[in-house]
Coordinates of C-alpha atoms and ligand atoms in Angstrom, one line a residue:
M1 CA 11.8 -7.5 21.1
A2 CA 10.9 -7.8 24.8
T3 CA 10.3 -11.0 26.6
Q4 CA 9.5 -13.8 24.3
K5 CA 8.3 -17.3 24.8
K6 CA 10.0 -20.1 23.0
S7 CA 8.2 -21.8 20.1
S8 CA 6.1 -24.7 21.2
S9 CA 6.7 -26.7 18.0
K10 CA 8.9 -29.7 18.5
T11 CA 10.7 -29.8 15.1
P12 CA 14.2 -28.3 15.5
A13 CA 14.9 -25.3 13.4
L14 CA 16.9 -26.1 10.3
N15 CA 20.4 -24.7 10.1
F16 CA 21.0 -23.7 6.5
G17 CA 24.5 -22.4 7.3
S18 CA 26.6 -20.9 4.5
A19 CA 24.6 -22.6 1.8
W20 CA 22.2 -19.6 2.0
D21 CA 24.8 -16.9 2.2
Y22 CA 24.7 -15.0 -1.1
A23 CA 27.3 -12.4 -2.1
P24 CA 25.8 -9.0 -1.8
A25 CA 24.2 -7.7 -5.0
P26 CA 23.6 -4.0 -4.4
E27 CA 21.9 -1.8 -7.0
T28 CA 24.5 0.1 -9.0
T29 CA 22.3 2.3 -11.1
P30 CA 23.1 6.0 -10.1
V31 CA 20.3 7.5 -8.1
P32 CA 19.1 11.0 -8.9
L33 CA 18.3 11.8 -5.2
K34 CA 18.3 15.5 -4.6
K35 CA 19.2 17.4 -1.5
S36 CA 15.9 19.1 -1.3
Y37 CA 12.4 18.9 -2.8
D38 CA 9.9 21.7 -3.4
L39 CA 6.2 21.7 -3.8
F40 CA 4.8 21.1 -7.3
I41 CA 2.1 23.7 -8.1
G42 CA 1.0 24.9 -11.5
G43 CA 3.6 22.8 -13.4
K44 CA 6.5 24.3 -11.5
F45 CA 8.5 23.5 -8.4
V46 CA 7.9 26.2 -5.8
Q47 CA 9.0 26.8 -2.3
P48 CA 6.4 26.8 0.5
K49 CA 5.3 30.3 1.5
S50 CA 6.5 29.7 5.1
G51 CA 9.9 28.4 3.8
K52 CA 9.5 25.5 6.2
T53 CA 10.9 22.0 5.4
F54 CA 11.1 18.6 7.1
W55 CA 13.6 15.7 6.6
S56 CA 12.9 12.5 4.8
I57 CA 14.8 9.7 6.3
N58 CA 16.3 6.6 4.8
P59 CA 14.8 3.9 7.0
A60 CA 17.6 1.4 6.3
T61 CA 20.1 3.8 7.9
G62 CA 17.9 6.0 10.0
K63 CA 19.8 9.0 8.5
R64 CA 18.3 12.1 6.9
H65 CA 18.7 12.1 3.2
A66 CA 16.6 14.9 1.7
R67 CA 14.8 18.0 2.8
I68 CA 11.1 18.2 1.8
A69 CA 8.9 21.3 1.6
R70 CA 6.2 21.6 4.3
A71 CA 3.0 22.9 2.8
E72 CA 0.7 24.9 5.0
A73 CA -2.9 26.0 4.4
A74 CA -1.8 29.0 2.2
D75 CA 0.2 26.6 -0.1
V76 CA -2.7 24.1 -0.2
D77 CA -5.0 27.0 -1.1
L78 CA -2.7 28.0 -4.0
A79 CA -2.6 24.4 -5.2
V80 CA -6.4 24.1 -5.1
R81 CA -7.0 27.4 -6.9
T82 CA -4.4 26.4 -9.5
A83 CA -6.1 23.0 -10.0
R84 CA -9.5 24.7 -10.3
T85 CA -8.2 27.0 -13.0
A86 CA -6.7 24.1 -14.9
H87 CA -10.0 22.2 -14.6
E88 CA -12.2 25.0 -15.8
N89 CA -9.9 26.4 -18.5
G90 CA -8.7 23.3 -20.2
W91 CA -8.4 19.8 -18.9
S92 CA -12.2 19.2 -18.5
K93 CA -12.9 20.6 -21.9
M94 CA -10.1 18.9 -23.8
P95 CA -11.3 16.1 -26.1
A96 CA -11.1 12.9 -24.0
A97 CA -8.8 11.2 -26.5
E98 CA -6.3 14.0 -26.0
R99 CA -6.4 13.4 -22.2
G100 CA -5.8 9.7 -23.0
K101 CA -2.7 10.6 -25.0
Y102 CA -1.1 12.4 -22.1
L103 CA -1.8 9.4 -19.8
F104 CA -0.3 7.0 -22.4
R105 CA 2.8 9.3 -22.6
I106 CA 3.2 9.4 -18.8
A107 CA 2.8 5.6 -18.7
R108 CA 5.6 5.1 -21.2
M109 CA 7.9 7.6 -19.5
I110 CA 7.3 5.8 -16.1
Q111 CA 8.5 2.6 -17.8
E112 CA 11.6 4.3 -19.2
K113 CA 12.5 5.7 -15.8
S114 CA 11.3 2.7 -13.8
R115 CA 14.7 1.6 -12.5
E116 CA 15.6 4.9 -11.0
L117 CA 12.1 5.4 -9.6
A118 CA 12.3 1.9 -8.0
I119 CA 15.6 2.7 -6.4
L120 CA 14.3 5.9 -5.0
E121 CA 11.2 4.1 -3.7
S122 CA 13.4 1.6 -1.9
M123 CA 15.7 4.2 -0.5
D124 CA 13.0 6.5 0.9
G125 CA 10.5 3.8 2.0
G126 CA 12.7 0.8 2.9
K127 CA 11.0 -1.8 0.6
P128 CA 13.3 -4.4 -1.1
I129 CA 14.3 -3.3 -4.6
R130 CA 13.1 -6.6 -5.9
E131 CA 9.5 -5.6 -5.0
S132 CA 9.7 -1.9 -6.0
R133 CA 11.3 -2.9 -9.3
D134 CA 9.2 -6.0 -10.2
I135 CA 5.9 -5.2 -8.5
D136 CA 5.4 -1.5 -7.7
L137 CA 6.8 0.1 -10.8
P138 CA 5.2 -2.2 -13.4
L139 CA 1.9 -1.7 -11.6
V140 CA 2.3 2.1 -11.6
A141 CA 2.8 2.1 -15.4
A142 CA 0.0 -0.4 -15.8
H143 CA -2.5 1.8 -14.0
F144 CA -1.6 4.8 -16.2
F145 CA -1.9 2.6 -19.3
H146 CA -5.2 1.2 -18.1
Y147 CA -6.9 4.5 -17.4
A148 CA -5.4 6.1 -20.6
G149 CA -7.5 3.6 -22.4
W150 CA -10.6 4.6 -20.5
A151 CA -10.3 8.3 -21.1
D152 CA -12.3 8.4 -24.4
K153 CA -14.5 5.4 -23.5
L154 CA -16.3 6.7 -20.4
E155 CA -19.7 6.4 -22.1
Y156 CA -19.2 2.7 -22.4
A157 CA -18.4 2.5 -18.7
F158 CA -21.7 4.2 -17.9
P159 CA -24.0 3.1 -20.7
G160 CA -26.9 5.4 -21.5
R161 CA -25.5 8.1 -19.2
K162 CA -23.4 11.2 -19.6
P163 CA -20.4 11.1 -17.3
R164 CA -18.8 14.4 -16.4
S165 CA -15.8 15.3 -14.3
L166 CA -16.3 16.3 -10.7
G167 CA -13.7 19.1 -10.6
V168 CA -10.8 19.2 -8.2
A169 CA -9.9 16.0 -6.4
G170 CA -7.9 16.2 -3.1
Q171 CA -6.0 13.0 -2.7
I172 CA -4.2 11.7 0.4
I173 CA -2.0 8.6 0.3
P174 CA 0.0 6.5 2.8
W175 CA 3.6 5.4 2.8
N176 CA 3.4 1.7 2.1
F177 CA 3.1 2.0 -1.7
P178 CA 3.9 5.6 -2.4
L179 CA 4.0 5.7 -6.2
L180 CA 1.5 3.0 -6.6
M181 CA -1.1 4.7 -4.4
A182 CA -0.3 8.0 -6.4
A183 CA -1.0 6.1 -9.6
W184 CA -4.2 4.5 -8.3
K185 CA -5.5 8.0 -7.5
I186 CA -4.1 10.3 -10.2
A187 CA -4.7 8.1 -13.3
P188 CA -8.5 7.6 -13.0
A189 CA -9.0 11.2 -11.8
L190 CA -7.3 12.6 -14.9
A191 CA -8.9 10.1 -17.3
C192 CA -12.3 11.4 -16.1
G193 CA -11.3 15.0 -16.7
N194 CA -10.6 16.1 -13.1
T195 CA -7.6 17.9 -11.8
V196 CA -5.7 16.9 -8.7
V197 CA -4.1 18.1 -5.5
I198 CA -2.3 15.2 -3.9
K199 CA -0.5 14.8 -0.6
P200 CA 2.0 12.0 -0.3
A201 CA 2.7 10.6 3.2
E202 CA 5.3 12.5 5.3
T203 CA 7.9 9.7 5.3
T204 CA 7.7 8.9 1.5
S205 CA 7.3 12.1 -0.5
I206 CA 10.3 11.8 -2.8
T207 CA 9.0 9.6 -5.6
A208 CA 5.9 11.6 -6.1
L209 CA 8.1 14.6 -6.9
H210 CA 10.1 12.6 -9.4
L211 CA 6.7 11.7 -10.9
A212 CA 6.0 15.4 -11.1
E213 CA 9.1 15.7 -13.3
I214 CA 7.6 13.1 -15.6
F215 CA 4.4 15.2 -15.8
Q216 CA 6.5 18.2 -16.8
Q217 CA 8.4 16.3 -19.4
A218 CA 5.2 14.7 -20.8
G219 CA 3.9 18.3 -21.3
L220 CA 0.9 17.7 -19.0
P221 CA -0.9 21.1 -18.9
D222 CA 0.2 23.2 -15.8
G223 CA -2.0 22.8 -12.8
V224 CA -3.6 19.4 -13.8
V225 CA -1.6 17.7 -11.0
N226 CA -0.3 19.6 -8.0
I227 CA 1.7 17.9 -5.2
V228 CA 1.7 19.3 -1.7
T229 CA 4.1 17.6 0.7
G230 CA 3.9 18.0 4.4
A231 CA 2.9 16.2 7.6
G232 CA -0.6 15.5 9.0
D233 CA -1.8 19.1 9.0
T234 CA -1.2 19.4 5.3
G235 CA -3.6 16.6 4.7
A236 CA -6.1 18.2 7.1
A237 CA -5.8 21.5 5.2
L238 CA -6.6 19.8 2.0
V239 CA -9.6 17.9 3.4
N240 CA -11.0 21.2 4.9
H241 CA -10.4 23.4 1.8
P242 CA -13.8 24.7 0.7
D243 CA -13.2 24.4 -3.0
I244 CA -12.5 20.7 -3.2
D245 CA -15.1 18.5 -5.0
K246 CA -13.8 15.1 -3.9
I247 CA -11.6 13.6 -1.3
A248 CA -9.9 10.3 -1.9
F249 CA -8.1 8.9 1.1
T250 CA -6.0 5.8 1.6
G251 CA -4.6 5.4 5.1
S252 CA -5.5 4.3 8.6
T253 CA -9.1 3.8 9.8
G254 CA -8.5 6.3 12.6
V255 CA -7.6 9.2 10.2
G256 CA -10.3 8.0 7.7
K257 CA -13.0 8.4 10.4
K258 CA -11.7 12.0 11.1
I259 CA -11.9 12.8 7.4
A260 CA -15.4 11.4 7.1
A261 CA -16.5 13.6 10.0
S262 CA -15.0 16.7 8.5
V263 CA -16.5 16.3 5.1
A264 CA -19.9 15.4 6.4
G265 CA -22.5 18.0 5.4
T266 CA -20.3 19.5 2.7
K267 CA -20.6 19.0 -1.1
K268 CA -17.4 16.9 -1.1
M269 CA -17.6 13.4 -2.3
L270 CA -15.5 10.8 -0.4
T271 CA -13.9 7.5 -1.0
L272 CA -11.9 5.8 1.8
E273 CA -9.5 2.9 1.6
L274 CA -8.6 2.0 5.1
G275 CA -7.0 -0.7 7.2
G276 CA -7.4 -4.5 7.2
K277 CA -6.9 -7.6 9.1
A278 CA -7.2 -10.2 6.4
A279 CA -7.9 -13.9 7.1
N280 CA -5.8 -16.2 5.0
I281 CA -7.7 -19.5 5.3
V282 CA -5.9 -22.8 4.7
F283 CA -7.9 -26.1 4.5
E284 CA -6.3 -29.5 5.0
D285 CA -6.9 -30.4 1.4
A286 CA -4.7 -27.5 0.1
A287 CA -1.4 -27.9 -1.6
I288 CA 0.5 -27.2 1.7
D289 CA 3.9 -26.2 0.3
Q290 CA 2.2 -23.8 -2.1
A291 CA 0.0 -22.5 0.7
V292 CA 3.1 -21.9 2.8
E293 CA 4.6 -19.8 0.1
G294 CA 1.3 -17.9 -0.2
I295 CA 1.3 -17.3 3.5
I296 CA 4.9 -16.0 3.4
N297 CA 4.0 -13.7 0.5
G298 CA 0.8 -12.6 2.3
I299 CA 2.5 -11.3 5.4
Y300 CA 6.2 -10.7 4.8
F301 CA 5.8 -9.0 1.4
N302 CA 6.7 -5.3 1.8
Q303 CA 7.5 -6.0 5.6
G304 CA 3.8 -6.5 6.2
H305 CA 3.2 -2.9 5.3
V306 CA 0.2 -3.9 3.3
C307 CA -3.4 -3.0 4.1
C308 CA -4.6 -6.3 2.6
A309 CA -1.8 -8.4 4.2
G310 CA -2.9 -11.9 5.2
S311 CA -2.1 -11.1 8.8
R312 CA -4.5 -13.6 10.4
L313 CA -3.7 -17.1 9.3
L314 CA -6.6 -19.5 9.8
V315 CA -5.5 -23.1 9.5
Q316 CA -7.6 -26.2 9.7
E317 CA -6.6 -28.0 12.9
S318 CA -5.4 -31.2 11.3
V319 CA -2.7 -29.4 9.3
H320 CA -1.8 -26.8 12.0
D321 CA 1.4 -28.5 13.2
E322 CA 2.7 -29.2 9.8
I323 CA 2.2 -25.7 8.6
V324 CA 3.7 -24.1 11.7
A325 CA 6.8 -26.3 11.3
K326 CA 7.2 -25.3 7.7
L327 CA 6.6 -21.7 8.4
R328 CA 9.3 -21.8 11.1
D329 CA 11.8 -23.2 8.7
R330 CA 10.8 -20.9 5.9
I331 CA 11.1 -17.6 7.9
E332 CA 14.7 -18.7 8.7
T333 CA 15.5 -18.5 5.0
L334 CA 14.1 -15.0 4.5
R335 CA 16.9 -12.5 3.9
V336 CA 16.4 -9.4 5.9
G337 CA 18.5 -6.3 5.2
D338 CA 19.6 -3.7 2.7
P339 CA 16.6 -2.8 0.6
L340 CA 18.9 -2.0 -2.3
D341 CA 20.3 -5.5 -2.4
K342 CA 18.7 -7.6 -5.0
N343 CA 18.7 -10.7 -2.8
T344 CA 16.7 -9.0 0.0
D345 CA 13.3 -10.5 0.9
V346 CA 12.4 -8.3 3.8
G347 CA 13.6 -4.6 3.9
A348 CA 13.5 -1.9 6.5
I349 CA 10.4 -0.8 8.5
N350 CA 9.3 2.5 7.1
S351 CA 9.8 4.7 10.1
R352 CA 10.9 4.7 13.8
E353 CA 7.2 5.4 14.7
Q354 CA 5.9 2.4 12.7
L355 CA 8.6 0.1 14.3
A356 CA 7.5 1.3 17.8
R357 CA 3.8 0.5 16.8
I358 CA 4.8 -3.0 15.7
R359 CA 6.8 -3.7 18.8
E360 CA 4.1 -2.5 21.1
L361 CA 1.6 -4.8 19.5
V362 CA 4.0 -7.7 19.4
D363 CA 4.8 -7.2 23.1
S364 CA 1.0 -7.2 23.8
G365 CA 0.8 -10.6 22.0
V366 CA 3.5 -12.1 24.3
A367 CA 1.9 -10.5 27.4
E368 CA -1.5 -11.9 26.5
G369 CA 0.0 -15.4 26.3
A370 CA 0.5 -16.2 22.6
D371 CA 3.8 -17.9 21.6
L372 CA 6.1 -15.8 19.4
V373 CA 8.3 -17.6 16.8
E374 CA 10.9 -15.3 15.2
S375 CA 13.6 -15.7 12.6
S376 CA 17.0 -15.9 14.2
C377 CA 18.5 -13.6 11.5
S378 CA 20.8 -10.8 12.6
L379 CA 19.6 -7.3 12.0
P380 CA 21.7 -4.3 10.8
D381 CA 22.9 -2.0 13.6
E382 CA 21.4 1.2 12.2
G383 CA 18.0 1.9 10.8
Y384 CA 14.6 0.3 11.6
W385 CA 14.2 -3.4 11.4
C386 CA 11.9 -6.2 12.6
R387 CA 12.5 -9.9 12.4
P388 CA 9.9 -11.8 10.5
G389 CA 7.8 -13.8 12.9
F390 CA 4.5 -15.3 13.8
F391 CA 2.4 -16.1 16.8
T392 CA 0.8 -19.4 17.6
G393 CA -1.6 -20.1 20.4
V394 CA -3.6 -17.0 19.4
T395 CA -7.2 -16.6 20.4
P396 CA -9.7 -14.3 18.7
S397 CA -9.7 -12.0 21.6
H398 CA -6.0 -11.3 21.6
R399 CA -5.0 -7.8 20.3
V400 CA -2.7 -9.4 17.7
A401 CA -5.8 -11.2 16.2
R402 CA -7.9 -8.0 16.1
E403 CA -5.6 -5.1 15.4
E404 CA -3.7 -4.3 12.3
I405 CA 0.0 -4.9 13.0
F406 CA 1.2 -3.5 9.6
G407 CA 4.5 -5.3 10.1
P408 CA 6.0 -8.7 9.3
V409 CA 4.3 -10.6 12.1
L410 CA 1.5 -13.1 11.6
S411 CA -1.1 -14.5 14.0
V412 CA -2.0 -18.1 13.6
L413 CA -5.5 -19.3 14.6
T414 CA -7.2 -22.6 13.9
F415 CA -10.6 -23.8 12.8
R416 CA -12.3 -27.2 12.4
T417 CA -15.2 -26.7 9.8
P418 CA -15.7 -24.3 6.9
E419 CA -18.5 -22.7 8.9
E420 CA -16.1 -22.0 11.8
A421 CA -13.6 -20.6 9.3
I422 CA -16.2 -18.2 7.9
E423 CA -17.3 -17.1 11.3
R424 CA -13.7 -16.5 12.5
A425 CA -12.7 -14.8 9.3
N426 CA -15.7 -12.4 9.5
N427 CA -15.1 -11.7 13.2
T428 CA -13.4 -8.4 12.7
C429 CA -14.3 -4.8 12.2
Y430 CA -12.3 -4.8 8.9
G431 CA -13.2 -6.3 5.6
L432 CA -10.6 -5.6 3.0
S433 CA -9.3 -8.9 1.7
A434 CA -9.1 -12.6 2.4
G435 CA -7.4 -15.7 1.0
I436 CA -8.6 -19.3 0.6
W437 CA -6.4 -22.3 0.0
T438 CA -8.0 -25.6 -1.0
D439 CA -7.9 -28.3 -3.6
K440 CA -11.7 -27.7 -4.3
G441 CA -12.7 -24.8 -6.5
S442 CA -16.3 -25.2 -5.3
K443 CA -15.2 -24.6 -1.7
I444 CA -13.5 -21.4 -2.8
F445 CA -16.8 -20.2 -4.4
Q446 CA -18.8 -21.2 -1.5
L447 CA -16.6 -19.4 1.0
A448 CA -16.0 -16.4 -1.1
N449 CA -19.8 -15.7 -1.2
Q450 CA -19.9 -15.7 2.6
L451 CA -16.7 -13.8 3.4
K452 CA -17.2 -10.1 4.1
A453 CA -14.1 -8.8 2.3
G454 CA -13.7 -6.7 -0.8
V455 CA -11.0 -8.8 -2.4
I456 CA -10.7 -12.6 -2.1
W457 CA -7.8 -14.6 -3.5
G458 CA -8.1 -18.3 -4.2
N459 CA -4.9 -20.3 -3.9
T460 CA -2.8 -17.2 -4.2
F461 CA -2.4 -13.9 -2.3
N462 CA -1.5 -10.3 -2.8
Q463 CA -2.1 -10.3 -6.6
F464 CA -3.0 -6.9 -8.1
D465 CA -4.1 -5.8 -11.5
P466 CA -5.3 -2.5 -12.8
T467 CA -8.4 -4.0 -14.3
S468 CA -9.7 -5.4 -11.1
P469 CA -11.5 -3.3 -8.5
F470 CA -10.0 -3.0 -4.9
G471 CA -11.7 -1.8 -1.8
G472 CA -13.3 -2.7 1.5
Y473 CA -16.3 -3.5 3.6
K474 CA -17.1 -2.3 7.1
E475 CA -14.2 -0.2 8.7
S476 CA -12.0 -0.9 5.7
G477 CA -13.7 1.9 3.9
F478 CA -16.0 2.4 0.9
G479 CA -15.6 3.0 -2.8
R480 CA -13.6 1.0 -5.2
E481 CA -10.3 1.8 -6.9
G482 CA -9.1 0.1 -10.1
G483 CA -10.8 -1.1 -13.2
R484 CA -14.1 0.2 -14.6
H485 CA -15.4 0.5 -11.0
G486 CA -12.6 2.9 -10.1
L487 CA -14.0 5.4 -12.6
A488 CA -17.3 5.8 -10.7
A489 CA -15.4 7.7 -7.9
Y490 CA -14.4 10.4 -10.3
V491 CA -17.5 11.2 -12.4
K492 CA -21.0 12.5 -11.9
V493 CA -23.5 10.9 -14.2
Ligands
LIG1 P1 -2.3 7.5 8.1 O1 -1.5 7.8 9.3 O2 -3.8 7.4 8.2 O3 -1.8 8.5 6.9 C1 -2.3 8.4 5.6 C2 -2.2 9.8 5.0 O4 -3.1 10.7 5.7 C3 -0.8 10.4 5.1 O5 -0.6 11.1 3.9 C4 -1.0 11.3 6.3 O6 -0.1 12.3 6.3 C5 -2.4 11.8 6.1 N1 -3.0 12.3 7.3 C6 -2.7 12.1 8.6 N2 -3.5 12.8 9.5 C7 -4.4 13.4 8.7 C8 -5.5 14.2 8.9 N3 -5.9 14.5 10.2 N4 -6.2 14.7 7.9 C9 -5.9 14.4 6.6 N5 -4.8 13.6 6.3 C10 -4.1 13.1 7.3 O7 -1.9 6.0 7.5 P2 -0.4 5.5 7.2 O8 0.2 5.2 8.5 O9 0.3 6.4 6.3 O10 -0.7 4.2 6.4 C11 -1.0 3.0 6.9 C12 -2.5 2.7 6.9 O11 -3.0 2.8 5.6 C13 -2.8 1.3 7.3 O12 -3.9 1.4 8.2 C14 -3.2 0.6 6.1 O13 -4.0 -0.5 6.2 C15 -3.8 1.7 5.3 N6 -3.8 1.4 3.8 C16 -4.9 1.1 3.2 C17 -5.0 0.8 1.9 C18 -6.2 0.4 1.2 O14 -6.3 0.4 0.0 N7 -7.3 0.1 1.9 C19 -3.8 0.8 1.2 C20 -2.6 1.2 1.8 C21 -2.6 1.5 3.2 P3 1.3 12.2 7.2 O15 2.0 11.1 6.6 O16 1.9 13.5 6.9 O17 0.9 12.0 8.6
LIG2 MG1 11.8 8.3 4.0

C-alpha cells in the first residue's frame, strides 16, 4: 500500500517468530473443477446462443482456471420462458409436501458433497477453506433443510390467509458468499412454489453450476431452477425481462438503486440486500479479550468481504489504547495465504478490481490523516492479497468511516457515553448490522432498541442461522431473508 504512517501506539509489536510457523496443510481432496461451464436451463447444460464465454480466475494465483458461458438477453429470455412453463405446468401445482421432499433431498446431497463444494468455493472465490468448509457449506445445507420444512406449512406462517406463489423469481447474487447467497434465494423461492432464474456474480459462477448438478441428481423437475452466468449485462437483462414476477438482489447499493429504478412502475416485486458499514461497539465493561476476538472475526472473516462486517469499531475512550494494542498484536498472528491451506485465516481478495477498490479507499484514509496499522506478514507473489490492518485516529467524516471498504481493513473510532455511541453508530447511510460488547445485558437491550440496523449481535459477531431473518434499514435495502420472514418475499397472500 502507498504511503503509510506508523502506528501511534507505544507497545512494541510482539515477535512470535517460529512458534507460529505451522507446516502447510493443504486440502488433498481431488477437485472436480471443469475446463468450461455452460448455462443451466430446463434441467440441461446448454451453450449460450452467442457462443461467448469469459474466464473465471483463481484469485490466489491470478490465473484463469475455467471458462464460463456468457448469457445474453436471448439466453435470459429462454431461461425465463422455461421457468414460466415449469411454474405453470407443475411446480406451483405440486402438493407442497412433495416440493418439500425435493428440498430435503437437495439439502442432504449438499451435505454429502460439501467437501468438494467447499474446495471449489475457496478456489474460485479466495476464501479460506476453513470458512467455506465450516461456515458456508453447513449454512447452505441448513437453509435448504429449513425451507424444506416450511414448504407444506405456509398457512401456519401466514395464519388465516392463503399464500400463493408469485411465479418466476429473477435472482442476482454477489461474489462474497456465492453458494450461501444462492441458497438464501433459491430455497425459500422453491418452498413457496416459485421457479427461479438466478445469476451468480461474474467472478464466482462455478459452485452454482455444481449445485445445478445436484438439482439434476435430485430429480428436481426441469426448469424449476435455471442458472444464467455472465457479467453485469446479464443481470440487467434479467431485471428488465418483462415476464419476471419478482427480483431479489444482493449486491452493492449502487447497483441496487439502478435496479429499483428499472423495476419502478412494473408488476415486479423487489427485495434488496445491499451494502453496510456496521458499528461494532465495545464498552469499557466488556470482556476485552473476548471482544477483541469478536472484532477480529467481525472484520477479517472472509477478508472483510462481508456486507455486515463490523468495519467501524466504536470503542469507549477509556479502553481505546488497550484494545488497539491487543488488536495490533492479534493481527500479527493472522495467517494470510493459500485459501486451500487449513491453517489459513485470511485468504485472497476476490478479484483484481476489488483489491484496487480496497487500496484506493485505504490510500484515502492515509491521505485524510488517519493512522494505518498493518500486519507485517509477507504476501504471496502472485494473486490478489491485502494485509489485515486497521486505522486509528479516524473521524466520522473520513471516507474510511463512511464508505464500505469490503476488505480486511477496520476503522477505529471512540465514544464516551452510550448516547454518543448510538449517535455515531447511526451516523451512516447504511443500516444492516451492528454489534454491542458489554457486561450488562440491559445495556445491550437498551442500545439495540435505538440502533438502526437490521441485525444486532450482543457479545458476538457474524453469527448466522437460517431461522433468523436478515436484512437492512436505509440504504442497506429492504425485505428480509431467512426464517419465517423470508417466506413473505416469495408469496402473495
Ligand atoms: P455488485 O457489483 O452490485 O454485483 C452484485 C450482482 O449484481 C452481481 O451478480 C453483478 O453481476 C450484478 N450486476 C451488476 N450490475 C448489474 C446491473 N446493472 N443490473 C443487474 N445486475 C447487475 O456487488 P458485488 O461487488 O458483487 O458484491 C458486493 C456488494 O454486495 C457489497 O456492497 C456488499 O455489501 C453487498 N452484499 C450485501 C449483502 C446483504 O445481504 N445485504 C450480502 C452480500 C453482499 P456481475 O458480477 O457480473 O457484475
Ligand atoms: Mg473466480
